[in-house]
CSV table of C-alpha atoms and ligand atoms in Angstrom, one decimal:
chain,number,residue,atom,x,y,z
A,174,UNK,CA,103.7,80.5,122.3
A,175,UNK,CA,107.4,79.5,123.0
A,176,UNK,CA,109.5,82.6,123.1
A,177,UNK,CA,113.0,83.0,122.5
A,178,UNK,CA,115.8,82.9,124.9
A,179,UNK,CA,117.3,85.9,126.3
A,180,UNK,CA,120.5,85.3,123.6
A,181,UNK,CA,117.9,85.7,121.3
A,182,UNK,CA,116.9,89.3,122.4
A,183,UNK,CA,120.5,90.5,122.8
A,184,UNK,CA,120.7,89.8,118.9
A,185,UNK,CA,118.0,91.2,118.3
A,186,UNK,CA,119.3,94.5,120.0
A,187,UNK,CA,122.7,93.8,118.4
A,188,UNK,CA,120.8,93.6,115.1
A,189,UNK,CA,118.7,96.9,115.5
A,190,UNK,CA,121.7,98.6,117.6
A,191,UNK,CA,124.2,98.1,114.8
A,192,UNK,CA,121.6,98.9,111.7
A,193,UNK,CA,120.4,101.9,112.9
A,194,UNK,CA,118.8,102.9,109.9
A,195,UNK,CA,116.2,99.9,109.1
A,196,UNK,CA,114.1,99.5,106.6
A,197,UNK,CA,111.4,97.8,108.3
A,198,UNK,CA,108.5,95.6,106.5
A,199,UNK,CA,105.4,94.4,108.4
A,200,UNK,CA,102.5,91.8,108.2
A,201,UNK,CA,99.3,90.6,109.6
A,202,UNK,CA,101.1,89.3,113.0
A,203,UNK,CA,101.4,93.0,114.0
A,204,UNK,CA,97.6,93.7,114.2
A,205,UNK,CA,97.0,90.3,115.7
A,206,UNK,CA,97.3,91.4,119.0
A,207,UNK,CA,95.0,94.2,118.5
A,208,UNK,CA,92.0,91.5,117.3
A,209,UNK,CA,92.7,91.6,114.0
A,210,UNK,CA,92.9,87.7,112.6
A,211,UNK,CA,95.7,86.7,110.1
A,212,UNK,CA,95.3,85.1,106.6
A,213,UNK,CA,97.3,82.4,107.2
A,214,UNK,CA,98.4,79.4,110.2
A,215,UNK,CA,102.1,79.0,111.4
A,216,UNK,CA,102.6,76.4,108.2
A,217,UNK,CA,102.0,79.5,106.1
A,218,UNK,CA,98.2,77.7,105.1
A,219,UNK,CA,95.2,79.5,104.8
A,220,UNK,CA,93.0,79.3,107.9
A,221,UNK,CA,89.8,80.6,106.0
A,222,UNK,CA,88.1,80.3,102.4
A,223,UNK,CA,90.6,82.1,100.0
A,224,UNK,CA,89.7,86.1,100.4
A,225,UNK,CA,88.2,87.3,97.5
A,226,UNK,CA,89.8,88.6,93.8
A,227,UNK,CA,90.3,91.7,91.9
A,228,UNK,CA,89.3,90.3,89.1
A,229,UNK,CA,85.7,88.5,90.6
A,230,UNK,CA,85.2,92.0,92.5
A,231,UNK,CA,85.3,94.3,89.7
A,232,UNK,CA,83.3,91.7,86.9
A,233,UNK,CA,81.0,90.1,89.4
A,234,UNK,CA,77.7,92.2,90.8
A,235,UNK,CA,77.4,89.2,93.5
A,236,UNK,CA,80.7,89.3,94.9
A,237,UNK,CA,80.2,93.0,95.1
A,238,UNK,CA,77.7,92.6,97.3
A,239,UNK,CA,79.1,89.8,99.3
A,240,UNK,CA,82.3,91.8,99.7
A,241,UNK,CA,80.4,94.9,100.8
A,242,UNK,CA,77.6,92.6,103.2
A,243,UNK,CA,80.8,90.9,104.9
A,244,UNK,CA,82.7,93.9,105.1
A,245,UNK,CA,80.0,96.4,106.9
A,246,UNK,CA,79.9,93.5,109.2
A,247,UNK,CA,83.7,93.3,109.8
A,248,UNK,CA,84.6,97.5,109.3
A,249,UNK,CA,83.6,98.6,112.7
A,250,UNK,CA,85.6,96.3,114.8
A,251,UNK,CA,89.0,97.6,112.4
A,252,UNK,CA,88.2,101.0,113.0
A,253,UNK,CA,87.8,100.6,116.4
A,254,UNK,CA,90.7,98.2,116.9
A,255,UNK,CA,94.0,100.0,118.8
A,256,UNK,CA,97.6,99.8,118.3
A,257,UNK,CA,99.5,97.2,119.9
A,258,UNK,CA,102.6,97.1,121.5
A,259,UNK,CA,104.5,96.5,118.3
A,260,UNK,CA,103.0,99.7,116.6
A,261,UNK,CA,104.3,101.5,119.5
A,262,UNK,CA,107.9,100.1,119.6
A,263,UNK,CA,107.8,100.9,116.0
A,264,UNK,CA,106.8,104.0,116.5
A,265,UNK,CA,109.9,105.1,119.2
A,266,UNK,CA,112.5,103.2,117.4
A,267,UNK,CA,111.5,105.5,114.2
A,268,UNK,CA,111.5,109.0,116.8
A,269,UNK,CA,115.1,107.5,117.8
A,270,UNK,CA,116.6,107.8,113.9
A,271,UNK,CA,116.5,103.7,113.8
A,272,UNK,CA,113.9,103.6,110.6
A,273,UNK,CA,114.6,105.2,107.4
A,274,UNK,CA,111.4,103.7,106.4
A,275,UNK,CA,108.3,101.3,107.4
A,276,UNK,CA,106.3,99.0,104.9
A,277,UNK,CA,103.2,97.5,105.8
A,278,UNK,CA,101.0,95.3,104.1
A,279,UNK,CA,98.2,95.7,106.3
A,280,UNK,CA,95.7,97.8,105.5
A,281,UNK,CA,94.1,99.1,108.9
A,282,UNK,CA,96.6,102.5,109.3
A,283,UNK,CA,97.3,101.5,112.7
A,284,UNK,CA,101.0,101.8,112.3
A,285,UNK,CA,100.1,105.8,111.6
A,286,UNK,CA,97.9,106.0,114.7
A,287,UNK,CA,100.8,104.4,116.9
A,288,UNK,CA,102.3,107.5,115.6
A,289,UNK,CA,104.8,106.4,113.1
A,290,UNK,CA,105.2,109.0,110.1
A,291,UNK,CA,107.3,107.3,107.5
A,292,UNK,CA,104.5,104.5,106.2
A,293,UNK,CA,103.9,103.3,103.0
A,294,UNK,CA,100.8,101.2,103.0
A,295,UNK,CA,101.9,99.0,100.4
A,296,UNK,CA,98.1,97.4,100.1
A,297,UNK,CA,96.2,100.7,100.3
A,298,UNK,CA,94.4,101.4,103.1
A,299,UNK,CA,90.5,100.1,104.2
A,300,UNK,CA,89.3,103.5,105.7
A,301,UNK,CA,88.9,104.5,102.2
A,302,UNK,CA,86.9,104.0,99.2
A,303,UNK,CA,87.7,104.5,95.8
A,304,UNK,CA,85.4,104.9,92.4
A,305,UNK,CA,87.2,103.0,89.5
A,306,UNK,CA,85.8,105.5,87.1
A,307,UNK,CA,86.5,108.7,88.5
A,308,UNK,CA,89.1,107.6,90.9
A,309,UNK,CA,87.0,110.0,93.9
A,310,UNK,CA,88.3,108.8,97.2
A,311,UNK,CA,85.8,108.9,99.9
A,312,UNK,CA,85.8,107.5,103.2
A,313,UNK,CA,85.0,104.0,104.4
A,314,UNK,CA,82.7,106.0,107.2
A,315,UNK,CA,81.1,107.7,104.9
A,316,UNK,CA,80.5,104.0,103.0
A,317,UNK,CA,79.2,102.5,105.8
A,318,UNK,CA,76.4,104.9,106.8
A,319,UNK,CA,75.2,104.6,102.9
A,320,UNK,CA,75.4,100.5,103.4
A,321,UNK,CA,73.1,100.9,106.3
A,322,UNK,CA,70.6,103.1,104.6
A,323,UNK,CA,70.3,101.1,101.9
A,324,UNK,CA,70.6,97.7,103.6
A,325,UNK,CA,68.1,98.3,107.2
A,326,UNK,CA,68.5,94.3,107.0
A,327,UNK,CA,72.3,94.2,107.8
A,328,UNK,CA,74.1,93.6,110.8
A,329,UNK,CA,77.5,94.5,111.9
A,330,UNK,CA,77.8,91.2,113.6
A,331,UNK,CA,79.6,88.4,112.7
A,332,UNK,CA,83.0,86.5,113.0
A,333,UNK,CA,86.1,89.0,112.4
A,334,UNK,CA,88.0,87.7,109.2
A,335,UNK,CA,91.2,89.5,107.5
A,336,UNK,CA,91.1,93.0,106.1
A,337,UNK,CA,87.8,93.6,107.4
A,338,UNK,CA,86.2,90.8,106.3
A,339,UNK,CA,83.7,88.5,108.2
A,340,UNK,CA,81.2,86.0,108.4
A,341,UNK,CA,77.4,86.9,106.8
A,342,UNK,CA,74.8,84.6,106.1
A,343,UNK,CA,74.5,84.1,102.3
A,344,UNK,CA,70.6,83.9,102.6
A,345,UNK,CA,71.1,88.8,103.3
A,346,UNK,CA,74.2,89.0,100.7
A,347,UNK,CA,71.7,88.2,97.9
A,348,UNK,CA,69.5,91.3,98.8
A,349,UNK,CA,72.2,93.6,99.1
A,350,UNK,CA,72.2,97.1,97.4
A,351,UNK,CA,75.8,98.4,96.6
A,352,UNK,CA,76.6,101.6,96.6
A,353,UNK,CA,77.9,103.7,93.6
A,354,UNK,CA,80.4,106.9,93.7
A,355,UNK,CA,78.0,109.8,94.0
A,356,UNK,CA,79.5,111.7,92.3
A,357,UNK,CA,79.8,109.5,88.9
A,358,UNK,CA,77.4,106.7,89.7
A,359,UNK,CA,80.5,104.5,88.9
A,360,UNK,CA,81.7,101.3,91.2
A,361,UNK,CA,83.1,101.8,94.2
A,362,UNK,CA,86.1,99.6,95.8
A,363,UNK,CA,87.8,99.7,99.1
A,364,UNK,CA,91.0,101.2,98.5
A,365,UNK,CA,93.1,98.3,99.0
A,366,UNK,CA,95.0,96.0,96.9
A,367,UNK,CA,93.0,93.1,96.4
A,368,UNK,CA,94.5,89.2,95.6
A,369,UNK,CA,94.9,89.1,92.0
A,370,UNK,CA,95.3,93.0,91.7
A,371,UNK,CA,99.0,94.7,91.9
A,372,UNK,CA,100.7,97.2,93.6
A,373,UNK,CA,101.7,100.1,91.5
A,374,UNK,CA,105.2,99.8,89.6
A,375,UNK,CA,106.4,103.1,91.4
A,376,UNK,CA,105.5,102.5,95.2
A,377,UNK,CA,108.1,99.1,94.3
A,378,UNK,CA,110.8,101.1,92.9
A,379,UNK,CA,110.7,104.0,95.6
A,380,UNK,CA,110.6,100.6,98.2
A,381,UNK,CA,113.8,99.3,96.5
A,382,UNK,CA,114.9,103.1,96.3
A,383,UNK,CA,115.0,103.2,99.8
A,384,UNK,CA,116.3,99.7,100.2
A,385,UNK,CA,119.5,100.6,98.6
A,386,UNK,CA,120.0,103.6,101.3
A,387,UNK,CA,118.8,101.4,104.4
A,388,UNK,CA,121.0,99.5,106.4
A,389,UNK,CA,119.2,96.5,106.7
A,390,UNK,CA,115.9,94.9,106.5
A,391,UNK,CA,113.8,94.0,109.6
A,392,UNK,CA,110.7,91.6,108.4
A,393,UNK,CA,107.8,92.0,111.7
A,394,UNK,CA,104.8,89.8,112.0
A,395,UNK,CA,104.6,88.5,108.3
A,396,UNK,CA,105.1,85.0,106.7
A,397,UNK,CA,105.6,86.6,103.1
A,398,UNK,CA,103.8,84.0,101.4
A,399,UNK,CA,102.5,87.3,98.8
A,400,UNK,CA,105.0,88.1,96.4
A,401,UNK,CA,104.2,91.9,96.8
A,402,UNK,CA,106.0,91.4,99.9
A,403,UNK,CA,108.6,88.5,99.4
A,404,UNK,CA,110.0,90.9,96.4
A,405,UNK,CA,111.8,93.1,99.2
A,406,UNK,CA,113.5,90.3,100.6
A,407,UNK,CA,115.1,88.9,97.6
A,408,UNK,CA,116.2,92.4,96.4
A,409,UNK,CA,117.7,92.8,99.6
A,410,UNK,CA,119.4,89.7,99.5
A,411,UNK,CA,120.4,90.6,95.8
A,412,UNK,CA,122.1,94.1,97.6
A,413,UNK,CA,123.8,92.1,100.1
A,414,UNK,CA,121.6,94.1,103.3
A,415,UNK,CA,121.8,92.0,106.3
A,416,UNK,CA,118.1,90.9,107.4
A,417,UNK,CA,116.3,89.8,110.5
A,418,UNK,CA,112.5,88.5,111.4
A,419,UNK,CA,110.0,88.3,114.2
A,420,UNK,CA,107.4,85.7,113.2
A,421,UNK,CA,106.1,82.7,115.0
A,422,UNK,CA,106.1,80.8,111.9
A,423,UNK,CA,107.8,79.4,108.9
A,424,UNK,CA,108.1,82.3,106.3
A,425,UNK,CA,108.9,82.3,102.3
A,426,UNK,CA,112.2,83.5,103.2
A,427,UNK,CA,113.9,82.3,106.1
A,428,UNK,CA,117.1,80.9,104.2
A,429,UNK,CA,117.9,84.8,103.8
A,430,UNK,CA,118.1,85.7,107.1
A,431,UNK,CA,120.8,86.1,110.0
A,432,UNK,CA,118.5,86.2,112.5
A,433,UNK,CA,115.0,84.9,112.9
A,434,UNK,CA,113.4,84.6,115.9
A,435,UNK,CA,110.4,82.4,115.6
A,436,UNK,CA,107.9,84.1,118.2
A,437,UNK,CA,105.0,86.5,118.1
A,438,UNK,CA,106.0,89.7,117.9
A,439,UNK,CA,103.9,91.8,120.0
A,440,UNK,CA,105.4,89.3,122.9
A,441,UNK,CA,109.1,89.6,121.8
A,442,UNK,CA,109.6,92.9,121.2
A,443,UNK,CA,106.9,93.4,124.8
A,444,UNK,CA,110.0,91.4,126.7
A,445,UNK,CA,112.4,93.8,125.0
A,446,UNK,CA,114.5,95.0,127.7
A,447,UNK,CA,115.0,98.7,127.4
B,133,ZN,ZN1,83.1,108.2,90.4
């Protein structure tokens, strides 16, 4: 990784020192650094087979159980993984009045165990579950231990992928038994905001609420190849907020930006003096 010159961090400083009240969105380069893998390479391409659908997850009783075969594999390492150094200096710029607010699209919650208060996770969150017919939220603990009781033949081994996700041999997916709500019987999804799936109209407008109140907007650890998250850059360019980004690669919007410093940002903001 090539990082940035010292100039660089002095603007960065100047940036957050003279917007001190950010609204701040982040992406899959935030949790790298704490062993979660990203989506996508520094060209903005996907490194893996395309993650899976709303639409094939909901209508499909295979995917289902691939999803949920690949994902008891990949949950424990997510729940066990820490916050980095970026969740941290999140954290402490927020308990010195520099973020109004902090979006993330990732769903592992490990902004809010770095301590940061003002979150909104604007794909849902993977420690819970939710039934589609009686909207019951349970959590993705309580999920697992049912997986295992009804699966003895899974593992939680396997290659770490995005959101949870990771590598099972299709020869076990075919056996698997899903779990239904148990309170309904209806179908159960991880509570997140699958591809193909949107995010609700009024999380957007209160993110553009606050928009209009913040004083800029700081993009960390995200290429913003999803619209769901590219939408906050254009409105802000639309209000004429100034805006700034940490990512080590090429992102949907770096024409909008005054400054962009084109590192990792668990090593930037690490070097940060002060
Ligand atoms: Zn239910």
């Amino acid at each position: 990784v090539e990082l940035a010159g010292l100039s660089t961090y002095s603007e960065l400083q100047h940036f957050i020192q003279s917007h001190p009240d950010l609204l701040v969105l982040t992406g899959a380069g935030c949790s790298l650094a704490s062993g979660i893998p990203t989506y996508r390479d520094r060209q903005g391409n996907w490194q893996r087979n395309n993650p899976i659908q709303h639409k094939e997850f909901v209508e499909l009783h295979s995917r289902r159980q691939r999803y949920w075969a690949r994902s008891y594999a990949g949950w424990p390492a997510v729940a066990a993984a820490k916050p980095n150094t970026t969740h941290m200096v999140m954290a402490d710029w927020e308990r010195k009045g520099l973020i109004r607010m902090l979006v993330t699209q990732n769903v592992d919650r490990l902004h809010q165990r770095a301590g940061q208060e003002k979150v909104i996770d604007l794909h849902g969150r993977l420690d819970q579950v939710i039934c589609l017919d009686c909207d019951r939220i349970s959590s993705r603990f309580e999920v697992q231990q049912r997986l295992a009781q009804l699966n003895p033949q899974l593992t939680t081994t396997g290659i770490l992928a995005p959101d949870g996700d990771a590598d099972v041999a299709d020869s076990l997916v075919a056996q698997v038994v899903v779990p239904d709500c148990d309170r309904c019987g209806g179908l159960l999804k991880p509570n997140v905001v699958f591809f193909g799936d949107s995010v609700k109209r009024d999380t957007v407008n209160c993110i553009y609420q606050t928009l209009e109140q913040s004083a800029a907007l700081l993009v960390v650890g995200s290429s913003l190849m999803v619209f769901s998250g590219f939408r906050f850059c254009r409105r802000a360019h639309e209000l004429g907020k100034p805006m700034a980004c940490i990512n080590p690669g090429k992102t949907r919007a770096d024409e909008l930006f005054q400054l962009k410093i084109a590192a990792d940002c668990s090593e930037v903001l690490d070097s940060l003096p002060g």
